[in-house]
mmCIF file of C-alpha atoms in Angstrom:
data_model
loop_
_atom_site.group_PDB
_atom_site.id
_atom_site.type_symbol
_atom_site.label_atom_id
_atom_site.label_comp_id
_atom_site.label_asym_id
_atom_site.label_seq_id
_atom_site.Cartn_x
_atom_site.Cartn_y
_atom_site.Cartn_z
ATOM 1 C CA UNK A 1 -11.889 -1.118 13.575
ATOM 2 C CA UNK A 2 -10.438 -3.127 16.382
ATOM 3 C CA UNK A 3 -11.356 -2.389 20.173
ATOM 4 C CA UNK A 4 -7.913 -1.910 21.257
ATOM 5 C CA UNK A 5 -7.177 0.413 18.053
ATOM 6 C CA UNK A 6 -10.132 2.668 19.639
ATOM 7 C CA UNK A 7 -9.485 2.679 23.179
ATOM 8 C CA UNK A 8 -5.800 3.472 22.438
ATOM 9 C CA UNK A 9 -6.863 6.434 20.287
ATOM 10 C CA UNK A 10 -9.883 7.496 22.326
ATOM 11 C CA UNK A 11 -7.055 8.805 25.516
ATOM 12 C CA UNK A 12 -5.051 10.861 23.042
ATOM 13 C CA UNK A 13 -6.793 14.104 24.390
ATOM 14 C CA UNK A 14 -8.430 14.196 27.169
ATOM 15 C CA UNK A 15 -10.457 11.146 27.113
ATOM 16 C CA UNK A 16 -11.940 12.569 23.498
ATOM 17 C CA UNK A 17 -12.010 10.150 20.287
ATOM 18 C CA UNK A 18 -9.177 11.430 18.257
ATOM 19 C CA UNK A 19 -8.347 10.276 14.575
ATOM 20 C CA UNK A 20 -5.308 7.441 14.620
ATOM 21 C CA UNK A 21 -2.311 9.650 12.986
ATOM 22 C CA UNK A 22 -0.385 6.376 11.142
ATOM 23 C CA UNK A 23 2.707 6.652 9.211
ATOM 24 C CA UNK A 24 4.148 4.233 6.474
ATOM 25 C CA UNK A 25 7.535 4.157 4.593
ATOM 26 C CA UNK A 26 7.312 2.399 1.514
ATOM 27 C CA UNK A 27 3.755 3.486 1.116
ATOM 28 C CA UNK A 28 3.835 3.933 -2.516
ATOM 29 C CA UNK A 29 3.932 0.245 -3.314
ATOM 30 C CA UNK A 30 3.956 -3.569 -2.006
ATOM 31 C CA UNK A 31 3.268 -3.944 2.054
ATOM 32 C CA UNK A 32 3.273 -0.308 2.360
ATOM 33 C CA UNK A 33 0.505 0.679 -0.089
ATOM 34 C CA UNK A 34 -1.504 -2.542 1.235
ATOM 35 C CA UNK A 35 -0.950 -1.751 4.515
ATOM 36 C CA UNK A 36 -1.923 2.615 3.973
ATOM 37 C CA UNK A 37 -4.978 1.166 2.342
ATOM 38 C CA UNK A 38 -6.166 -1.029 5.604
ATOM 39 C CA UNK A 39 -5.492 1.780 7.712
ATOM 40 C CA UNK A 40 -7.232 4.202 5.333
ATOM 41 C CA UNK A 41 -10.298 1.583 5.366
ATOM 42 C CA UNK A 42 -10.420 1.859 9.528
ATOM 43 C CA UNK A 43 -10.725 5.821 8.929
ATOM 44 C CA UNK A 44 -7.075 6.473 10.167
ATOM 45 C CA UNK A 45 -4.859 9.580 9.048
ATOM 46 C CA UNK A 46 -2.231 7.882 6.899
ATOM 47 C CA UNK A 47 0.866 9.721 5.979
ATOM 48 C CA UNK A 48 3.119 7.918 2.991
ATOM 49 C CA UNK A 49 6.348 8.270 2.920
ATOM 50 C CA UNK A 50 8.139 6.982 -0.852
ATOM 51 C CA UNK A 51 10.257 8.246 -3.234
ATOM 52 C CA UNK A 52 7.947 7.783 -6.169
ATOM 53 C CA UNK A 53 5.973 11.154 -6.452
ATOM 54 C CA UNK A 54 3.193 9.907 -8.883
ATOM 55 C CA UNK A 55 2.731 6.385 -7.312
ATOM 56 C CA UNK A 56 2.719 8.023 -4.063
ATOM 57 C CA UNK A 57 -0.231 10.664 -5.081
ATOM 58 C CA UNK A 58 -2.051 7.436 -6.416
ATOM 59 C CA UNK A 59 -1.723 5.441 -2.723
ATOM 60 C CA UNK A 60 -2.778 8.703 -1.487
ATOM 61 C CA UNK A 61 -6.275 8.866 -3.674
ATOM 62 C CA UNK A 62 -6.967 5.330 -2.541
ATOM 63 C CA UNK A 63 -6.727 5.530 1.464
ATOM 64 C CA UNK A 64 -9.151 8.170 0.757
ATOM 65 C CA UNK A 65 -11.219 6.002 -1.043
ATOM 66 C CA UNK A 66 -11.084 3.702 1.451
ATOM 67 C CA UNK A 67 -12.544 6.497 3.730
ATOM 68 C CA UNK A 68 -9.069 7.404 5.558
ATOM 69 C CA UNK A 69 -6.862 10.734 5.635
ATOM 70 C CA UNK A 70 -3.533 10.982 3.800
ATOM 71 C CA UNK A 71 -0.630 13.332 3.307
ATOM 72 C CA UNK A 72 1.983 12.047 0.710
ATOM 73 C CA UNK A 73 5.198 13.206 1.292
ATOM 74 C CA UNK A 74 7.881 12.499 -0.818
ATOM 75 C CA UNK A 75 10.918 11.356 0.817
ATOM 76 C CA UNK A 76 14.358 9.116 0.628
ATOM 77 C CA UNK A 77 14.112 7.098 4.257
ATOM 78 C CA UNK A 78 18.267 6.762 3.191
ATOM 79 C CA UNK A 79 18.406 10.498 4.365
ATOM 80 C CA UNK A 80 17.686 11.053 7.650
ATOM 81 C CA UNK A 81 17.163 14.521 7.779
ATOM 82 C CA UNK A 82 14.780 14.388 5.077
ATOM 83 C CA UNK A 83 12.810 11.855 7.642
ATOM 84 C CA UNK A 84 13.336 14.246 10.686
ATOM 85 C CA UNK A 85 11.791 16.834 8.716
ATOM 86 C CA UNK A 86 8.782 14.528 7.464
ATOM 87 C CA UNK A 87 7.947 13.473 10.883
ATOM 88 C CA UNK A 88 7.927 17.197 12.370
ATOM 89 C CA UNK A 89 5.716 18.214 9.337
ATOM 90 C CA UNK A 90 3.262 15.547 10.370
ATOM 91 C CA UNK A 91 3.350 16.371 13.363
ATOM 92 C CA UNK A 92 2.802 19.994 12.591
ATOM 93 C CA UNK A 93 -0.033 19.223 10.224
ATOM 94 C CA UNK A 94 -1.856 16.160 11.545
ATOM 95 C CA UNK A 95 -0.857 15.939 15.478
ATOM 96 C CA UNK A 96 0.792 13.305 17.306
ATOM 97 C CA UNK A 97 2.344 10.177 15.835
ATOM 98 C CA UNK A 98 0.176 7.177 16.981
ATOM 99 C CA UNK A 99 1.927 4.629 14.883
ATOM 100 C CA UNK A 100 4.614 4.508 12.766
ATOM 101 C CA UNK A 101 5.361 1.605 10.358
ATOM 102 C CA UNK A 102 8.722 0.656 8.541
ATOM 103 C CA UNK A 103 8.272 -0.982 5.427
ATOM 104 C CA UNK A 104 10.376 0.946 2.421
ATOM 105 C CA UNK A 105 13.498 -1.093 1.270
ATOM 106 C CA UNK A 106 15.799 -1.564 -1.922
ATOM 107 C CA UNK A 107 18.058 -4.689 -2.699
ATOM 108 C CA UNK A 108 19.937 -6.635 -5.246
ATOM 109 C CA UNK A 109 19.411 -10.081 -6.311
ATOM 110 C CA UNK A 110 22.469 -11.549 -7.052
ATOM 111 C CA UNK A 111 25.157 -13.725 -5.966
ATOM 112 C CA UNK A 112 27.774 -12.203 -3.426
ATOM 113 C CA UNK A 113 30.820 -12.131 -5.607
ATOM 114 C CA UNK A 114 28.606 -10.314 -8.023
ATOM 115 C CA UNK A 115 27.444 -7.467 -6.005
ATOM 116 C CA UNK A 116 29.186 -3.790 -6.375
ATOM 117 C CA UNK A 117 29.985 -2.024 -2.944
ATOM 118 C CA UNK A 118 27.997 0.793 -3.892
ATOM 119 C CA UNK A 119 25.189 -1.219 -4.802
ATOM 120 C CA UNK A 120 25.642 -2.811 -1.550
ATOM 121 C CA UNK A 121 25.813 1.022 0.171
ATOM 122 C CA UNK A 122 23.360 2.011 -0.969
ATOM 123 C CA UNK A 123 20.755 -0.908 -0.022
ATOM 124 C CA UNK A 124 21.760 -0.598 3.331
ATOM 125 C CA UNK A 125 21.181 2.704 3.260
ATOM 126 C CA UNK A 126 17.723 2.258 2.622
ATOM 127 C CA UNK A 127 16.165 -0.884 4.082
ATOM 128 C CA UNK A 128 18.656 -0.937 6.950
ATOM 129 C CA UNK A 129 19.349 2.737 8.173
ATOM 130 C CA UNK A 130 15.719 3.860 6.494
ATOM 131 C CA UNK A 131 14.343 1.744 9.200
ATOM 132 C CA UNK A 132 16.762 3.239 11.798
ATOM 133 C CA UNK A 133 15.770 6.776 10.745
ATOM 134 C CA UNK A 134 12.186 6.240 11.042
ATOM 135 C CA UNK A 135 12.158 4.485 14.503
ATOM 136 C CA UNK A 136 14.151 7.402 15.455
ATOM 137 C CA UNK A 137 11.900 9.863 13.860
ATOM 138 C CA UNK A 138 9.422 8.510 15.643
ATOM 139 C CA UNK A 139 11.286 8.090 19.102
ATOM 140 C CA UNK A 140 11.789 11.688 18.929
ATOM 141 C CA UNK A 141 8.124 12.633 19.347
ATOM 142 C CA UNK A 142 6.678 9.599 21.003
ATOM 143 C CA UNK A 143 9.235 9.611 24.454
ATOM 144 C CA UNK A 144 8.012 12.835 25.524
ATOM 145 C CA UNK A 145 4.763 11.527 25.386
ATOM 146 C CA UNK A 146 5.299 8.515 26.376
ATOM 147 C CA UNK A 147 3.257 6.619 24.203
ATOM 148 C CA UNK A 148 2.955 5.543 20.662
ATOM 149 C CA UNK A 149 3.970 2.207 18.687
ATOM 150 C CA UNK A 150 6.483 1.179 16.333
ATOM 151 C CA UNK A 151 5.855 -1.704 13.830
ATOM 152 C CA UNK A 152 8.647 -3.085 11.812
ATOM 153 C CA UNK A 153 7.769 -4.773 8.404
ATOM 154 C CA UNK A 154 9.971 -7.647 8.621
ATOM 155 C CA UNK A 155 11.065 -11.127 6.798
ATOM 156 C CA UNK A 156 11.345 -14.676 7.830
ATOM 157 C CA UNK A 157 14.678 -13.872 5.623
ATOM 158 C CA UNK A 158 15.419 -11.740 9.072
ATOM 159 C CA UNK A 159 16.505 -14.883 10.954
ATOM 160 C CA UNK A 160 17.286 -17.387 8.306
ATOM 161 C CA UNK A 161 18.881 -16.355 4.953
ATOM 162 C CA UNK A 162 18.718 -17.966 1.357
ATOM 163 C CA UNK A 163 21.087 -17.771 -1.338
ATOM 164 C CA UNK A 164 21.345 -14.728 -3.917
ATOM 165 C CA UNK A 165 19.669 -12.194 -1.570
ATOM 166 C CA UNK A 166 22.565 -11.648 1.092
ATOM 167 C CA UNK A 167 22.257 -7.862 0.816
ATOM 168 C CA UNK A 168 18.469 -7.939 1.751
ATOM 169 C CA UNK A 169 18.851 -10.831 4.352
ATOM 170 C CA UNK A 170 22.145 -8.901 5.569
ATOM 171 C CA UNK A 171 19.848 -5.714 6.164
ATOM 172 C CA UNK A 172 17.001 -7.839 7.659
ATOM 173 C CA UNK A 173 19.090 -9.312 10.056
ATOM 174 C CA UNK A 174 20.616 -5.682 11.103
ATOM 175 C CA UNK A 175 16.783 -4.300 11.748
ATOM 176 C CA UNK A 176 16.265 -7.239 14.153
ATOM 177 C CA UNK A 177 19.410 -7.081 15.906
ATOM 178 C CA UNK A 178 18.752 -2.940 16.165
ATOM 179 C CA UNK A 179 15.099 -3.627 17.031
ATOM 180 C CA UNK A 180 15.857 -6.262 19.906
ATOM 181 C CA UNK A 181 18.218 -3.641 21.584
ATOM 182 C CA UNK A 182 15.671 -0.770 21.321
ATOM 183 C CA UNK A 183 12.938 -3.193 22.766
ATOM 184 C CA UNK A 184 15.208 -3.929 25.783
ATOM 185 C CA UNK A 185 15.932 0.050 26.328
ATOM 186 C CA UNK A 186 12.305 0.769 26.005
ATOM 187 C CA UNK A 187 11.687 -2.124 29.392
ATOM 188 C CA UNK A 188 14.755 -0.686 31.093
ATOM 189 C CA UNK A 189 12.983 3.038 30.609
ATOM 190 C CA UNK A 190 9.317 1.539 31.539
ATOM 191 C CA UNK A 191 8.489 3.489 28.581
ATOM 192 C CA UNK A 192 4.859 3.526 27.386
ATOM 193 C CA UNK A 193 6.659 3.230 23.508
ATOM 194 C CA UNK A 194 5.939 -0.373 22.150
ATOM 195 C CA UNK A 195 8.264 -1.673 19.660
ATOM 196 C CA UNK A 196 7.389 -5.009 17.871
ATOM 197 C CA UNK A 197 8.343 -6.914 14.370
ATOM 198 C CA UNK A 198 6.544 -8.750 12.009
ATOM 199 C CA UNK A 199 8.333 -11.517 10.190
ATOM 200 C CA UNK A 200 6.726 -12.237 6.746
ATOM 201 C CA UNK A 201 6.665 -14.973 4.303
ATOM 202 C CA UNK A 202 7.098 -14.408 0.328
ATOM 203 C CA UNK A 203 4.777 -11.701 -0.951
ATOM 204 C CA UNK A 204 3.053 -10.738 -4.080
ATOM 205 C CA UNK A 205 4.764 -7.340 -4.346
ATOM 206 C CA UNK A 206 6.494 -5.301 -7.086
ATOM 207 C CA UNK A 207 9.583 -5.577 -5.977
ATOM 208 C CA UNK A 208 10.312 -8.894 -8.413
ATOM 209 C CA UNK A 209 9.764 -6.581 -11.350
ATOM 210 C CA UNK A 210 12.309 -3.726 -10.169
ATOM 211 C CA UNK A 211 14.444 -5.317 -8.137
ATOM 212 C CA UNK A 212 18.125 -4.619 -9.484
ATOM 213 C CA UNK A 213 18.708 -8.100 -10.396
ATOM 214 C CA UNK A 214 21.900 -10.027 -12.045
ATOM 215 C CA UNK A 215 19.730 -13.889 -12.506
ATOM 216 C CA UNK A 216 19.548 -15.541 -15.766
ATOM 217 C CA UNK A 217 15.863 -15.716 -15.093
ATOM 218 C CA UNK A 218 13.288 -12.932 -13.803
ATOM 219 C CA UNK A 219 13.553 -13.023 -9.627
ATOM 220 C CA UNK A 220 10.288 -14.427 -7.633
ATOM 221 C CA UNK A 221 9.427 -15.093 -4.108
ATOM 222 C CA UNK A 222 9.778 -18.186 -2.368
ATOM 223 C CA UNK A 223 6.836 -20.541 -2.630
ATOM 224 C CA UNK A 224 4.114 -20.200 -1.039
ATOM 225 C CA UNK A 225 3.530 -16.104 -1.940
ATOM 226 C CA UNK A 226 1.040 -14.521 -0.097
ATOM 227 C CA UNK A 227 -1.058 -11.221 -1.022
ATOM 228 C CA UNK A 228 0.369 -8.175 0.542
ATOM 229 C CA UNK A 229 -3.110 -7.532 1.881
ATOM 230 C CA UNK A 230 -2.109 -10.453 4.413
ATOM 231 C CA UNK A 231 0.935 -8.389 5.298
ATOM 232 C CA UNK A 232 -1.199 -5.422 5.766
ATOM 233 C CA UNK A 233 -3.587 -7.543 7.894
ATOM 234 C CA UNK A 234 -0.765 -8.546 10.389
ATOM 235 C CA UNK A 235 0.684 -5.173 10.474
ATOM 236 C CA UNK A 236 -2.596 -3.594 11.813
ATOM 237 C CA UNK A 237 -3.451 -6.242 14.193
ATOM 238 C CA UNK A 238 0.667 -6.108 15.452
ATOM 239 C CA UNK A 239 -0.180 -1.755 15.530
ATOM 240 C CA UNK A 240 -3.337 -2.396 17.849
ATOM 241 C CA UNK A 241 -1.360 -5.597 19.945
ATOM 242 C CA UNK A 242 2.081 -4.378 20.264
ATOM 243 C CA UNK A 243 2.778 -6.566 23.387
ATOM 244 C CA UNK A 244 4.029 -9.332 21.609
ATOM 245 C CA UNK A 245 7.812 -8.794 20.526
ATOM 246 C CA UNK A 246 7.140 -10.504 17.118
ATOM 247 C CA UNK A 247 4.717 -12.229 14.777
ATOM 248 C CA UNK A 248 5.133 -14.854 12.730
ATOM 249 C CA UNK A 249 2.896 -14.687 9.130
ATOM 250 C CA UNK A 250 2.610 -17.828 7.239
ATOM 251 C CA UNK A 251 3.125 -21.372 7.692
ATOM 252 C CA UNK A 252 6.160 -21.281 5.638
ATOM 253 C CA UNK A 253 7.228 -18.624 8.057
ATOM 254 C CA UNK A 254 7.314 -20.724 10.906
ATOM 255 C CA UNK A 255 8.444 -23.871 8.881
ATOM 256 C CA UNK A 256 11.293 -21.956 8.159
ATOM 257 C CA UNK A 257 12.081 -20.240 11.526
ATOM 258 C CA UNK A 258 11.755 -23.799 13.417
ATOM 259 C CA UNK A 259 13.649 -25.525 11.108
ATOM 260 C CA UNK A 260 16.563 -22.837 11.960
ATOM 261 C CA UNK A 261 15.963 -23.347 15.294
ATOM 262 C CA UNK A 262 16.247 -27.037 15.113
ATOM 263 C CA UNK A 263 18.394 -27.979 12.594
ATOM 264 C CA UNK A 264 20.552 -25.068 10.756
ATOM 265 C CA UNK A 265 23.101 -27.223 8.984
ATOM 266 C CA UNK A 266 20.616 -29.289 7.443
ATOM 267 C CA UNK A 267 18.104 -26.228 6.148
ATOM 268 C CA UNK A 268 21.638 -24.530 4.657
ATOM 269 C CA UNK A 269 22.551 -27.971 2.514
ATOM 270 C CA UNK A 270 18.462 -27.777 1.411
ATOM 271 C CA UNK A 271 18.591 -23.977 0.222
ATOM 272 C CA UNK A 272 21.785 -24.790 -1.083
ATOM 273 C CA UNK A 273 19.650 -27.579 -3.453
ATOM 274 C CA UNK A 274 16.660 -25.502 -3.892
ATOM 275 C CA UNK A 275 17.337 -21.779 -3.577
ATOM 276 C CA UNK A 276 18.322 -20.955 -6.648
ATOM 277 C CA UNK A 277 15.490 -22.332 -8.925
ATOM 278 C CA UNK A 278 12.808 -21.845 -6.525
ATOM 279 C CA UNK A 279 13.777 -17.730 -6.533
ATOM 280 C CA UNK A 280 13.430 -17.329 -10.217
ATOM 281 C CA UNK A 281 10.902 -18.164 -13.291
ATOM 282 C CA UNK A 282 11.172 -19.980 -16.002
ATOM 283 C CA UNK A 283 11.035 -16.397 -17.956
ATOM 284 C CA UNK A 284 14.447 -14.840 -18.982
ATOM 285 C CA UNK A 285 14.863 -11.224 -17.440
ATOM 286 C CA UNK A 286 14.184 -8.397 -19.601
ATOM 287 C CA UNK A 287 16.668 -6.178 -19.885
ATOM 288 C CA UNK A 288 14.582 -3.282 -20.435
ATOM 289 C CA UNK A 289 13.113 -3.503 -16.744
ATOM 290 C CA UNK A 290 13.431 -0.614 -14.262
ATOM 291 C CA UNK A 291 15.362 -1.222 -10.991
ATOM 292 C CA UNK A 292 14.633 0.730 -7.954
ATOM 293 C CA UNK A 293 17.752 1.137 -6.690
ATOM 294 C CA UNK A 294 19.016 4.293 -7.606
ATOM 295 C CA UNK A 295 15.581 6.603 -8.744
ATOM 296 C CA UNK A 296 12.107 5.266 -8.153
ATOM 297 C CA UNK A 297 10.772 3.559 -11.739
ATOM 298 C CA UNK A 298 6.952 4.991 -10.300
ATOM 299 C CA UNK A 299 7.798 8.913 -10.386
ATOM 300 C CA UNK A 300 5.935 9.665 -13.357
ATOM 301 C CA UNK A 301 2.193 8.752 -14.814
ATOM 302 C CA UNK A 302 1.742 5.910 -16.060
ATOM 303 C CA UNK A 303 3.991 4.003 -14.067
ATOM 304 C CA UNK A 304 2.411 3.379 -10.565
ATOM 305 C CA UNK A 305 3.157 -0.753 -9.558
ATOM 306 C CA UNK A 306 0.375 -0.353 -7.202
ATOM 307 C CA UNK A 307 0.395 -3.032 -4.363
ATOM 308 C CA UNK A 308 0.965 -6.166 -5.947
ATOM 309 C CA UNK A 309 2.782 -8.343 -8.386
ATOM 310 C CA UNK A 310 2.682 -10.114 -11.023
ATOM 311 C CA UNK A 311 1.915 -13.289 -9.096
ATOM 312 C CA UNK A 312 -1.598 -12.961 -8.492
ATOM 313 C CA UNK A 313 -2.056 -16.813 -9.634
ATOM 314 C CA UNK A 314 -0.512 -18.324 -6.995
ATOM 315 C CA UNK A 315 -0.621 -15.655 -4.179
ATOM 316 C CA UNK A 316 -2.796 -16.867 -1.646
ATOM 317 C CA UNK A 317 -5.601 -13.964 -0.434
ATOM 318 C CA UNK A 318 -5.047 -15.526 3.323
ATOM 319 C CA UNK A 319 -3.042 -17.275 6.268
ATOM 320 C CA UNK A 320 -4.664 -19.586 8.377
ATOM 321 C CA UNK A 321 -1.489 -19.648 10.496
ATOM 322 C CA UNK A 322 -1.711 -15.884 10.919
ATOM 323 C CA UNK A 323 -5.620 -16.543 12.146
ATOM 324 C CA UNK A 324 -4.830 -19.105 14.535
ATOM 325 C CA UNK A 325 -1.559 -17.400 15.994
ATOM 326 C CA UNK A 326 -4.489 -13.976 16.718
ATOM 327 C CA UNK A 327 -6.895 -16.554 17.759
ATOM 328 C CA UNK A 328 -4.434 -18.807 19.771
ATOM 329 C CA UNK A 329 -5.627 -18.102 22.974
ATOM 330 C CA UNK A 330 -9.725 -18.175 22.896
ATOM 331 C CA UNK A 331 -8.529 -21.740 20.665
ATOM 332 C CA UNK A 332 -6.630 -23.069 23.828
ATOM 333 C CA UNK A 333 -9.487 -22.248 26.542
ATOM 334 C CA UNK A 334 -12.231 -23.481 23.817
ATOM 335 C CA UNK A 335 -9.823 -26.768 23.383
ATOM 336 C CA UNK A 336 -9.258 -26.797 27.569
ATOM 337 C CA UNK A 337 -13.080 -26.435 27.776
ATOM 338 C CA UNK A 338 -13.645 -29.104 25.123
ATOM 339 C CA UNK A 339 -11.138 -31.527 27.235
ATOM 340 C CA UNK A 340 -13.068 -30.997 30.593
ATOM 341 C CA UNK A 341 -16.471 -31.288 28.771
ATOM 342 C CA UNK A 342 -14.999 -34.952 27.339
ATOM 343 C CA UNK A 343 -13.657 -36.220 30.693
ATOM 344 C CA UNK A 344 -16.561 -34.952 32.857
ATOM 345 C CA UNK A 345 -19.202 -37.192 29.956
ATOM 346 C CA UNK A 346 -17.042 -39.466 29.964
ATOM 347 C CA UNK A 347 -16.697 -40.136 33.668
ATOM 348 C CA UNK A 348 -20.482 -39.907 33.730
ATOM 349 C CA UNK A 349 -20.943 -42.754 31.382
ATOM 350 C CA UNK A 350 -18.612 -44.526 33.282
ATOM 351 C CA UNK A 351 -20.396 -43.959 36.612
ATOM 352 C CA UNK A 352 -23.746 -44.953 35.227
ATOM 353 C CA UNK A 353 -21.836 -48.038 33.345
ATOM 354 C CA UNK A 354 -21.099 -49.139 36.725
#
């Protein structure tokens, strides 16, 4: 458990140690279940929001496992009322809101010209205006109180998009654009609220295998594909560091973001090459699969996805970017300290040289 997760939940009342009250959308599978876990692990209070009742029951037995707290509450983040309601339960039943993290989101993998509009509705609906529900949700309670943090489970995808996911990049986009205004509010209001995003890379989730999908092949991440336990990772450490308006997780993150940065034109002609065989297998898609767009395919035993997907092969367990962007500054005084150590030996070789 991190020192600044404890000192923030130590003056929740009255100077007292109070449990960390955490709440996840999504939580049933993917980031969300990876990330209810972590929490869970650190002894936090988890509530999981999902639509999947028996998936959801099963994230719920393992943050307890892990030695956390968790109330599973079935809800549709594309209804807002249904999230109002959540949020004043958990309130109600497990005290203030410390942290509240937006992960839950539906798409389609397809080509534009191939996409219904209700398909597209309804997408947007969830990942975009479930995330707008939930940071409102959770503005509701935390303003008053002036405190609490916000965590948004973002995408590199959120500021550079690839071919046959323009619904999901579309909504990623939309939840920074919403996020940046809220953060700029929150400075204008000197609130004590911290809002801050996490951009990741491609993931090992279960979202491949439900996804509603119209490729000739079955849909995968973008090389490299990290565990969601890495996700998870960056999630807590952004909950306990909020100060920092976003993180960047993988080197493939930040490959991608700087080479928007620097040279757009050029990255759209190489997704334009690449994109398309480098989001599918060589498998053909069955067309037996569940899709997740319109019911959850994890409501009923056995079917529970869990957190990851079927690319545990090639799904690296950790990001040494991640480790040195948390580490960056101690690196840079160690490295500063390194440099004066050199040049101080070095002028005293020179000295006694001459």
């Amino acid at each position: 458990m991190s020192t600044a997760g404890r000192a923030r939940r130590g003056g929740r009342r009255g100077g007292e140690a109070a449990t960390e009250v955490v709440v996840i959308t999504g939580a049933s599978g993917g980031v969300g279940r990876a990330t209810a876990r972590a929490f869970g692990a650190r002894g936090s209070t988890v509530a999981l929001l999902a639509r999947g009742e028996y998936a959801l029951e099963r994230a719920a037995e393992e943050v307890r496992e892990a030695g956390g707290h968790a109330l599973p509450l079935v809800v549709d983040v594309a209804d807002a009322a249904a999230v109002d309601a959540a949020a004043a339960r958990i309130e109600e039943q497990l005290g203030p809101i410390d942290v509240w993290v937006n992960a839950a989101f539906s798409t389609v993998f397809a080509p534009v010209s191939e996409v219904g509009p209700e398909e597209l509705r309804r997408a947007t609906e969830v990942t975009y205006f479930g995330f707008v529900h939930g940071t409102q949700a959770a503005l509701r309670h935390m303003t008053p109180r002036d405190r609490g943090t916000i965590v948004q489970v973002g995408s590199a995808l959120a500021e550079r998009s690839v071919p046959l996911q323009a619904v999901y990049c579309g909504a990623k986009h939309a939840i920074q654009g919403f996020t940046e205004s809220l953060r700029c509010e929150l400075l204008h209001d000197r609130s004590g609220v911290r809002v801050t995003m996490v951009q990741m890379p491609g993931l090992n989730t279960p979202q491949f295998s439900w996804v509603l999908s119209r490729l000739p092949r079955h849909p995968r991440p973008v090389a490299p594909v990290y565990q969601p336990e890495v996700a998870a990772e960056a999630v807590l450490y952004a909950a306990d560091h909020p100060e920092r308006r976003v993180y960047w997780v993988g080197g493939s993150t930040v490959a991608t973001l700087l080479g928007q940065k620097l040279a757009p034109g050029l990255l759209d002609r190489y997704l334009a090459r690449t994109g398309y065989d480098g989001q599918q297998t060589d498998q053909p898609v069955d067309p037996s699969r569940p899709v997740n767009l319109w019911k959850p395919p994890d409501d009923t035993a056995p079917d529970d996805y869990g957190a990851h997907g079927v690319f545990d092969d090639e799904a690296h367990p950790r990001s040494l970017q991640f480790w040195l962007s948390r580490h960056r500054r101690p690196l840079a005084l160690a490295t500063a300290v390194t440099g004066a150590v050199a040049v101080a030996v070095t002028g005293g070789l020179r000295r006694r040289a001459g």
